[in-house]
Amino acid sequence: IDPLNRGLEELKAAAWITGRRRDQNDFRANMPVLEVDKQGRLKINPLAFWTREKSWEYARENKMMYNPLHDRGYASIGDEPLTTPVKEGEDERAGRWRGSNKT
């Protein structure tokens, strides 16, 4: 989060785009497509209405590269020490910052 915020500040960004989807977890279920972040920048969530299945379908159809960790059970990939594989039945972000509160 800190590197992202530093980068946005250094670039004096007025807006930024995320890859967040509503189906990722309950917290994001009502996420708007457009919102304003805590620093007053426009935050755009163009994939808000996509599903995990739709995302992978699009990637396959367009022969997009993806991180091979996905093939090893890592549904959501962050930094190395704080990302773990997701267990069956967990939401896809369960492996990120395991054991702490997430948003």
Short mmCIF file of N, CA and C in Angstrom, two decimals:
data_model
loop_
_atom_site.label_atom_id
_atom_site.label_comp_id
_atom_site.label_asym_id
_atom_site.label_seq_id
_atom_site.Cartn_x
_atom_site.Cartn_y
_atom_site.Cartn_z
N ILE A 1 0.83 -1.18 0.00
CA ILE A 1 0.00 0.00 0.00
C ILE A 1 0.88 1.25 0.00
N ASP A 2 1.92 1.27 0.83
CA ASP A 2 2.80 2.44 0.87
C ASP A 2 3.47 2.71 -0.47
N PRO A 3 4.03 1.69 -1.16
CA PRO A 3 4.63 1.98 -2.47
C PRO A 3 3.62 2.54 -3.47
N LEU A 4 2.40 2.02 -3.46
CA LEU A 4 1.36 2.53 -4.36
C LEU A 4 1.08 4.00 -4.05
N ASN A 5 0.88 4.31 -2.78
CA ASN A 5 0.58 5.70 -2.40
C ASN A 5 1.74 6.63 -2.74
N ARG A 6 2.98 6.18 -2.50
CA ARG A 6 4.14 7.01 -2.85
C ARG A 6 4.17 7.27 -4.35
N GLY A 7 3.93 6.22 -5.14
CA GLY A 7 3.95 6.38 -6.59
C GLY A 7 2.87 7.33 -7.09
N LEU A 8 1.68 7.19 -6.56
CA LEU A 8 0.58 8.07 -6.96
C LEU A 8 0.88 9.51 -6.57
N GLU A 9 1.49 9.69 -5.39
CA GLU A 9 1.84 11.06 -4.96
C GLU A 9 2.94 11.64 -5.84
N GLU A 10 3.99 10.84 -6.11
CA GLU A 10 5.10 11.32 -6.94
C GLU A 10 4.62 11.70 -8.34
N LEU A 11 3.69 10.93 -8.88
CA LEU A 11 3.15 11.22 -10.21
C LEU A 11 2.09 12.32 -10.20
N LYS A 12 1.70 12.72 -9.01
CA LYS A 12 0.61 13.70 -8.86
C LYS A 12 -0.64 13.21 -9.62
N ALA A 13 -0.91 11.92 -9.47
CA ALA A 13 -2.03 11.30 -10.17
C ALA A 13 -3.36 11.86 -9.66
N ALA A 14 -4.22 12.17 -10.60
CA ALA A 14 -5.57 12.62 -10.26
C ALA A 14 -6.54 11.44 -10.20
N ALA A 15 -6.13 10.32 -10.83
CA ALA A 15 -6.98 9.13 -10.88
C ALA A 15 -6.10 7.89 -11.01
N TRP A 16 -6.66 6.74 -10.65
CA TRP A 16 -5.95 5.49 -10.84
C TRP A 16 -6.94 4.35 -11.05
N ILE A 17 -6.45 3.27 -11.67
CA ILE A 17 -7.30 2.15 -12.06
C ILE A 17 -6.91 0.91 -11.26
N THR A 18 -7.90 0.20 -10.77
CA THR A 18 -7.65 -1.04 -10.01
C THR A 18 -8.11 -2.24 -10.83
N GLY A 19 -7.82 -3.42 -10.32
CA GLY A 19 -8.30 -4.67 -10.91
C GLY A 19 -9.26 -5.37 -9.96
N ARG A 20 -9.83 -4.61 -9.03
CA ARG A 20 -10.72 -5.22 -8.03
C ARG A 20 -12.06 -5.62 -8.64
N ARG A 21 -12.61 -6.72 -8.12
CA ARG A 21 -13.91 -7.21 -8.55
C ARG A 21 -14.81 -7.39 -7.33
N ARG A 22 -16.10 -7.25 -7.53
CA ARG A 22 -17.06 -7.40 -6.43
C ARG A 22 -17.10 -8.83 -5.88
N ASP A 23 -16.81 -9.80 -6.72
CA ASP A 23 -16.92 -11.18 -6.26
C ASP A 23 -15.71 -11.67 -5.47
N GLN A 24 -14.71 -10.82 -5.26
CA GLN A 24 -13.51 -11.26 -4.56
C GLN A 24 -13.74 -11.54 -3.08
N ASN A 25 -14.60 -10.79 -2.44
CA ASN A 25 -14.96 -11.05 -1.05
C ASN A 25 -16.17 -10.20 -0.67
N ASP A 26 -16.73 -10.46 0.50
CA ASP A 26 -17.93 -9.76 0.93
C ASP A 26 -17.71 -8.26 1.07
N PHE A 27 -16.52 -7.84 1.49
CA PHE A 27 -16.23 -6.42 1.67
C PHE A 27 -16.38 -5.65 0.36
N ARG A 28 -16.06 -6.30 -0.75
CA ARG A 28 -16.10 -5.63 -2.05
C ARG A 28 -17.43 -5.83 -2.79
N ALA A 29 -18.38 -6.52 -2.20
CA ALA A 29 -19.62 -6.89 -2.88
C ALA A 29 -20.40 -5.70 -3.44
N ASN A 30 -20.32 -4.56 -2.81
CA ASN A 30 -21.06 -3.37 -3.27
C ASN A 30 -20.14 -2.27 -3.78
N MET A 31 -18.92 -2.62 -4.12
CA MET A 31 -17.93 -1.66 -4.58
C MET A 31 -18.42 -0.94 -5.84
N PRO A 32 -18.33 0.38 -5.87
CA PRO A 32 -18.76 1.10 -7.07
C PRO A 32 -17.70 1.04 -8.16
N VAL A 33 -18.09 1.32 -9.38
CA VAL A 33 -17.13 1.39 -10.48
C VAL A 33 -16.25 2.64 -10.32
N LEU A 34 -16.84 3.72 -9.87
CA LEU A 34 -16.10 4.96 -9.63
C LEU A 34 -16.23 5.34 -8.16
N GLU A 35 -15.11 5.71 -7.57
CA GLU A 35 -15.12 6.18 -6.19
C GLU A 35 -13.98 7.18 -6.01
N VAL A 36 -13.94 7.83 -4.88
CA VAL A 36 -12.87 8.77 -4.56
C VAL A 36 -12.10 8.18 -3.39
N ASP A 37 -10.75 8.08 -3.54
CA ASP A 37 -9.95 7.51 -2.46
C ASP A 37 -9.73 8.53 -1.34
N LYS A 38 -9.04 8.11 -0.28
CA LYS A 38 -8.86 8.96 0.90
C LYS A 38 -8.06 10.23 0.61
N GLN A 39 -7.29 10.22 -0.47
CA GLN A 39 -6.51 11.39 -0.85
C GLN A 39 -7.24 12.28 -1.86
N GLY A 40 -8.48 11.92 -2.21
CA GLY A 40 -9.27 12.72 -3.12
C GLY A 40 -9.08 12.40 -4.59
N ARG A 41 -8.36 11.30 -4.90
CA ARG A 41 -8.15 10.90 -6.29
C ARG A 41 -9.32 10.03 -6.76
N LEU A 42 -9.64 10.12 -8.04
CA LEU A 42 -10.64 9.24 -8.62
C LEU A 42 -10.07 7.83 -8.69
N LYS A 43 -10.80 6.88 -8.18
CA LYS A 43 -10.39 5.46 -8.17
C LYS A 43 -11.37 4.71 -9.05
N ILE A 44 -10.86 4.11 -10.12
CA ILE A 44 -11.70 3.49 -11.13
C ILE A 44 -11.57 1.97 -11.01
N ASN A 45 -12.71 1.29 -10.89
CA ASN A 45 -12.76 -0.17 -10.76
C ASN A 45 -13.49 -0.75 -11.97
N PRO A 46 -12.85 -0.78 -13.15
CA PRO A 46 -13.56 -1.20 -14.37
C PRO A 46 -13.98 -2.67 -14.37
N LEU A 47 -13.39 -3.49 -13.52
CA LEU A 47 -13.75 -4.91 -13.49
C LEU A 47 -14.72 -5.24 -12.36
N ALA A 48 -15.31 -4.22 -11.76
CA ALA A 48 -16.19 -4.43 -10.61
C ALA A 48 -17.26 -5.48 -10.86
N PHE A 49 -17.83 -5.51 -12.06
CA PHE A 49 -18.92 -6.44 -12.35
C PHE A 49 -18.45 -7.74 -12.99
N TRP A 50 -17.14 -7.88 -13.20
CA TRP A 50 -16.61 -9.13 -13.74
C TRP A 50 -16.55 -10.16 -12.62
N THR A 51 -16.49 -11.42 -13.00
CA THR A 51 -16.30 -12.50 -12.03
C THR A 51 -14.92 -13.10 -12.26
N ARG A 52 -14.52 -13.93 -11.34
CA ARG A 52 -13.24 -14.65 -11.50
C ARG A 52 -13.27 -15.45 -12.79
N GLU A 53 -14.38 -16.14 -13.04
CA GLU A 53 -14.51 -16.95 -14.24
C GLU A 53 -14.41 -16.10 -15.51
N LYS A 54 -15.08 -14.96 -15.52
CA LYS A 54 -15.03 -14.06 -16.67
C LYS A 54 -13.60 -13.56 -16.91
N SER A 55 -12.89 -13.25 -15.83
CA SER A 55 -11.51 -12.78 -15.94
C SER A 55 -10.62 -13.83 -16.59
N TRP A 56 -10.73 -15.08 -16.13
CA TRP A 56 -9.91 -16.15 -16.69
C TRP A 56 -10.33 -16.48 -18.12
N GLU A 57 -11.62 -16.41 -18.40
CA GLU A 57 -12.10 -16.64 -19.77
C GLU A 57 -11.49 -15.60 -20.71
N TYR A 58 -11.51 -14.35 -20.29
CA TYR A 58 -10.94 -13.28 -21.11
C TYR A 58 -9.44 -13.51 -21.32
N ALA A 59 -8.74 -13.87 -20.27
CA ALA A 59 -7.29 -14.11 -20.36
C ALA A 59 -6.99 -15.26 -21.32
N ARG A 60 -7.76 -16.34 -21.24
CA ARG A 60 -7.55 -17.49 -22.14
C ARG A 60 -7.84 -17.11 -23.59
N GLU A 61 -8.99 -16.48 -23.81
CA GLU A 61 -9.40 -16.11 -25.17
C GLU A 61 -8.41 -15.16 -25.84
N ASN A 62 -7.75 -14.32 -25.04
CA ASN A 62 -6.83 -13.34 -25.57
C ASN A 62 -5.36 -13.74 -25.39
N LYS A 63 -5.17 -15.01 -25.00
CA LYS A 63 -3.82 -15.57 -24.83
C LYS A 63 -2.91 -14.66 -24.01
N MET A 64 -3.47 -14.17 -22.90
CA MET A 64 -2.72 -13.27 -22.02
C MET A 64 -1.77 -14.06 -21.13
N MET A 65 -0.62 -13.48 -20.87
CA MET A 65 0.31 -14.07 -19.92
C MET A 65 -0.27 -13.90 -18.51
N TYR A 66 0.08 -14.82 -17.63
CA TYR A 66 -0.34 -14.69 -16.24
C TYR A 66 0.75 -15.27 -15.34
N ASN A 67 0.70 -14.94 -14.08
CA ASN A 67 1.70 -15.40 -13.13
C ASN A 67 1.52 -16.90 -12.90
N PRO A 68 2.56 -17.71 -13.08
CA PRO A 68 2.44 -19.16 -12.90
C PRO A 68 2.10 -19.59 -11.47
N LEU A 69 2.21 -18.69 -10.52
CA LEU A 69 1.79 -19.04 -9.15
C LEU A 69 0.30 -19.36 -9.10
N HIS A 70 -0.48 -18.81 -10.02
CA HIS A 70 -1.91 -19.15 -10.06
C HIS A 70 -2.09 -20.66 -10.23
N ASP A 71 -1.21 -21.31 -10.97
CA ASP A 71 -1.31 -22.76 -11.19
C ASP A 71 -0.93 -23.55 -9.94
N ARG A 72 -0.36 -22.88 -8.95
CA ARG A 72 0.07 -23.55 -7.71
C ARG A 72 -0.82 -23.19 -6.53
N GLY A 73 -2.03 -22.67 -6.81
CA GLY A 73 -2.99 -22.40 -5.75
C GLY A 73 -3.00 -20.99 -5.20
N TYR A 74 -2.21 -20.10 -5.81
CA TYR A 74 -2.20 -18.71 -5.37
C TYR A 74 -3.25 -17.96 -6.19
N ALA A 75 -4.42 -17.75 -5.60
CA ALA A 75 -5.52 -17.11 -6.33
C ALA A 75 -5.34 -15.61 -6.44
N SER A 76 -4.68 -15.00 -5.46
CA SER A 76 -4.44 -13.56 -5.45
C SER A 76 -2.98 -13.37 -5.05
N ILE A 77 -2.23 -12.67 -5.85
CA ILE A 77 -0.79 -12.59 -5.64
C ILE A 77 -0.37 -11.19 -5.23
N GLY A 78 0.32 -11.12 -4.10
CA GLY A 78 0.85 -9.86 -3.60
C GLY A 78 2.34 -9.98 -3.45
N ASP A 79 2.88 -9.43 -2.37
CA ASP A 79 4.32 -9.53 -2.17
C ASP A 79 4.68 -10.89 -1.57
N GLU A 80 5.91 -11.29 -1.74
CA GLU A 80 6.37 -12.65 -1.42
C GLU A 80 6.13 -13.09 0.02
N PRO A 81 6.48 -12.31 1.04
CA PRO A 81 6.32 -12.85 2.40
C PRO A 81 4.88 -12.90 2.89
N LEU A 82 3.97 -12.20 2.22
CA LEU A 82 2.61 -12.08 2.74
C LEU A 82 1.56 -12.71 1.84
N THR A 83 1.98 -13.58 0.93
CA THR A 83 1.05 -14.26 0.03
C THR A 83 1.19 -15.76 0.21
N THR A 84 0.07 -16.44 0.40
CA THR A 84 0.07 -17.89 0.57
C THR A 84 -0.98 -18.50 -0.37
N PRO A 85 -0.85 -19.80 -0.66
CA PRO A 85 -1.89 -20.44 -1.49
C PRO A 85 -3.24 -20.38 -0.77
N VAL A 86 -4.29 -20.42 -1.55
CA VAL A 86 -5.66 -20.40 -1.02
C VAL A 86 -6.13 -21.84 -0.88
N LYS A 87 -6.76 -22.13 0.26
CA LYS A 87 -7.29 -23.46 0.51
C LYS A 87 -8.68 -23.59 -0.10
N GLU A 88 -9.09 -24.81 -0.39
CA GLU A 88 -10.41 -25.06 -0.96
C GLU A 88 -11.49 -24.48 -0.05
N GLY A 89 -12.42 -23.74 -0.63
CA GLY A 89 -13.51 -23.13 0.11
C GLY A 89 -13.24 -21.72 0.61
N GLU A 90 -11.98 -21.27 0.55
CA GLU A 90 -11.66 -19.91 0.97
C GLU A 90 -11.92 -18.94 -0.18
N ASP A 91 -12.17 -17.66 0.17
CA ASP A 91 -12.29 -16.68 -0.91
C ASP A 91 -10.90 -16.44 -1.49
N GLU A 92 -10.86 -15.92 -2.71
CA GLU A 92 -9.59 -15.84 -3.42
C GLU A 92 -8.56 -14.93 -2.79
N ARG A 93 -8.98 -14.02 -1.93
CA ARG A 93 -8.01 -13.13 -1.27
C ARG A 93 -7.58 -13.64 0.10
N ALA A 94 -8.02 -14.80 0.49
CA ALA A 94 -7.66 -15.35 1.80
C ALA A 94 -6.16 -15.54 1.96
N GLY A 95 -5.45 -15.76 0.87
CA GLY A 95 -4.02 -15.96 0.93
C GLY A 95 -3.21 -14.68 1.02
N ARG A 96 -3.84 -13.55 0.97
CA ARG A 96 -3.14 -12.26 1.08
C ARG A 96 -3.20 -11.78 2.51
N TRP A 97 -2.09 -11.43 3.07
CA TRP A 97 -2.00 -10.93 4.44
C TRP A 97 -2.77 -11.84 5.39
N ARG A 98 -2.57 -13.14 5.24
CA ARG A 98 -3.29 -14.13 6.05
C ARG A 98 -3.14 -13.79 7.55
N GLY A 99 -4.28 -13.80 8.25
CA GLY A 99 -4.28 -13.54 9.67
C GLY A 99 -4.45 -12.07 10.05
N SER A 100 -4.59 -11.20 9.05
CA SER A 100 -4.81 -9.78 9.37
C SER A 100 -6.07 -9.30 8.68
N ASN A 101 -6.56 -8.14 9.08
CA ASN A 101 -7.74 -7.56 8.45
C ASN A 101 -7.40 -7.06 7.07
N LYS A 102 -8.26 -7.33 6.11
CA LYS A 102 -8.02 -6.91 4.71
C LYS A 102 -9.18 -6.05 4.24
N THR A 103 -8.91 -5.25 3.20
CA THR A 103 -9.97 -4.48 2.57
C THR A 103 -9.93 -4.71 1.08
#
